[in-house]
Amino acid sequence: MAVSFRARICDFFLIYLLICVLSRYEVTSDRTSLKIYQSLQADYFCFKRLNGTHEFGCSSDRTGNVGVVHVVSSVADVQHIIKDGPDMKYVAVLGMSFFNMGNMTLLQDSGRVSGVIVIRDRALPAEGFSPDQSCPNRNMGMYEEDADYASCATGNWNPQNPALNMFFVHWHFPIFMLDNETSIDVIVNKCYGTFNRHQTTNKALCAAQLKSRMSAAKDSITCLRRSNIASTLHPVRYCDPLSGRNIISTLYPTYNNKTVDNRSVIIVGARMDTFSLFDNIAPGADSSVTGFVTLLSVARLLKLMSGNAEPVPPKNVLFAIFNGEAFDYIGSSRIVYDMEKGQFPAVPVTSGLAPATLGLHHISRFVEIGQVAPHTPDVYLHVDPLSTKDAKTKASVSQLVADLKAAASKDWAKLTVHDVSSTLPLPPSSVQRFLKKDKNIAAVYISNHNSSFENRYYNSMFDTVENINGTAATLGDVAEHLTKLAAVVASTVYKELTGTEPTDVPLQKLRVKELLECYVVNASCALFHEVLDREATRPLKSNPLSLYISVDPTGSMIHPSARLTKLVLSYFTGTVVENVSRRNCSSHTVLDKVYEFDWMDGPESNSTGLCVKSSTTFTLARSPAFESEDVTIEEYSTWTESVWEEASLQIFVMPSWKQEITTLTLGVVIFLISLALVHVVNSEAAILFTPRALVGV
């Protein structure tokens, strides 16, 4: 028993010692890793998105892609990487002047590149930079089956530029972007400058490891099918449908117990979203912000001009901000789908008051506001050549155009407005999805361009405040232009509503400059703080909001940009409910389904907060293709986003070929010596380890 107990004690201490050694090894390995690798900024990386037929974007190997860092500063550097340099894997570091489709295609085709790091320059590329297609959303508009207009047959909307189609390529390596000065200095000077500038295989080289592993592959249909296979107790998601929220509001409330007349609703619409090649950066200053900021201002003006009209006019206005439009019109397609199903703005309730159900047959006019930054001071009115073949629709469109021009000529506007040729189709626009189903709608699309975009940074990371500031002397000048345009649209819609000209257009009460500053300069702005409830929200960041639609795997996530925009529209079109506390404000929404109630901090002069009642609400912006098995992939957007693991970017010093050979040779020599020594000891074991007789025995 004593021996057994002693053995157990011995085993216990051996196990304890082993645990201590392993724990010490784990800590030591972490410290060793920190000594070997230096982490760099990994905020912006290219990720993978898929549609019904293809996959686009980037991914790394599971453990990351490794290559020798080479900074490209000339065409010779590109040739060094793809052909002239030593045959090894490279990570190309590109300045913006070298980050273009030509060089990227060369790097991919060479097979010698394992990753790309882009150094972001705040200066706008002189030749433009738009990674979208020359004919955006070409397969999901209203013209894809029309021989005269399909695939931009009359001319491309997005002009030629160095990045054209870059978003729609399956890159075989990860791409990261750096804008942090410290990280840029480390990789350009301390890594490349110190170790790799005079590159040879006889010395240590600086390498980078880029990790951005994506789970999805092939296309959306395949990816979602794999995700739906219930093979484990914990299902694995490989991708998620792009999904967000549309924002809608009516000028006057509607009720499900009151009939809405056919062709009595005027839609004022704009898109909300944009994209870029990289995660966390989608500014959309002209691509989307100028349009929906103008819409928000139109809503505020119409609220001020109409007041609490009694009796309520027989016509109404629906303000609609569509989300996901950059990805084959996700938001507008969903609203049209819901209208056809009799489920817009929500599934009808069986009892109680609720907003009236609206359908396509209720829409009479559709005014969409697109890219309207004043690259030139001119404004262009686009109309659809197919729907205007009908004489009645053409007459309605002509009247709408005439009213817009008349308003633009007023002393408070003085805008130059042009008709676009009737032989041109509509630009990429949300209204196309409505006209595709109902050509009796009189539609006008307002933009700052004629037959091709003036915005040379359409749907890109460079569509920033610098882009729209380059169109005028200051942001204030841009705001003044948008203010006048908002007044023109509001005045025209007011005349459509009431049959009379507005007696007053209170431009001075608009807050366009503040809106622009909030969306393209600093999200932690005064106006956003007015519409938020400080007690229920986290502090806002000072950088501009990303306007990418994103995903919603749980069905309950609302993107910050959508939430803030909804609150601003509520603030502009709603009314303050007096003598209501913060706690009681939210409970009103449960009791009253016609309105939504939001508690807001209000202006600085208000120390208690405000309860705002409005008809502003969200509707789902998720493609109908993911709602029913009956919907074919050709009819609706099928865009999904890959699930990914945590991204990282690290550099380290890689030993030279000579060092590796020396290390290997030394290891082999030590192994052979050890083998010989063991053989000698083993053969002489009888002599070396013969036990001696104990003295005195």
Tab-separated table of N, CA and C in Angstrom, residues 157 382-383 424-430 445:
chain	number	residue	atom	x	y	z
A	157	TRP	N	-23.422	54.460	-69.067
A	157	TRP	CA	-23.615	55.515	-68.076
A	157	TRP	C	-22.344	55.797	-67.294
A	382	HIS	N	-34.675	63.290	-66.808
A	382	HIS	CA	-34.724	62.087	-67.645
A	382	HIS	C	-36.132	61.496	-67.606
A	383	VAL	N	-36.606	61.031	-68.759
A	383	VAL	CA	-37.907	60.357	-68.827
A	383	VAL	C	-37.739	59.035	-69.558
A	424	LEU	N	-33.005	58.479	-75.194
A	424	LEU	CA	-32.187	57.823	-74.173
A	424	LEU	C	-33.071	57.139	-73.143
A	425	PRO	N	-32.662	55.977	-72.656
A	425	PRO	CA	-33.416	55.328	-71.569
A	425	PRO	C	-33.139	56.031	-70.249
A	426	LEU	N	-33.842	55.616	-69.208
A	426	LEU	CA	-33.559	56.136	-67.871
A	426	LEU	C	-32.193	55.641	-67.398
A	427	PRO	N	-31.452	56.451	-66.646
A	427	PRO	CA	-30.217	55.955	-66.019
A	427	PRO	C	-30.563	54.858	-65.011
A	428	PRO	N	-29.556	54.164	-64.460
A	428	PRO	CA	-29.833	53.209	-63.381
A	428	PRO	C	-30.611	53.906	-62.272
A	429	SER	N	-31.816	53.429	-61.990
A	429	SER	CA	-32.697	54.144	-61.058
A	429	SER	C	-33.747	53.207	-60.497
A	430	SER	N	-34.200	53.508	-59.292
A	430	SER	CA	-35.203	52.690	-58.607
A	430	SER	C	-36.526	52.670	-59.346
A	445	TYR	N	-36.765	61.368	-63.631
A	445	TYR	CA	-35.543	61.146	-62.847
A	445	TYR	C	-34.681	62.401	-62.950
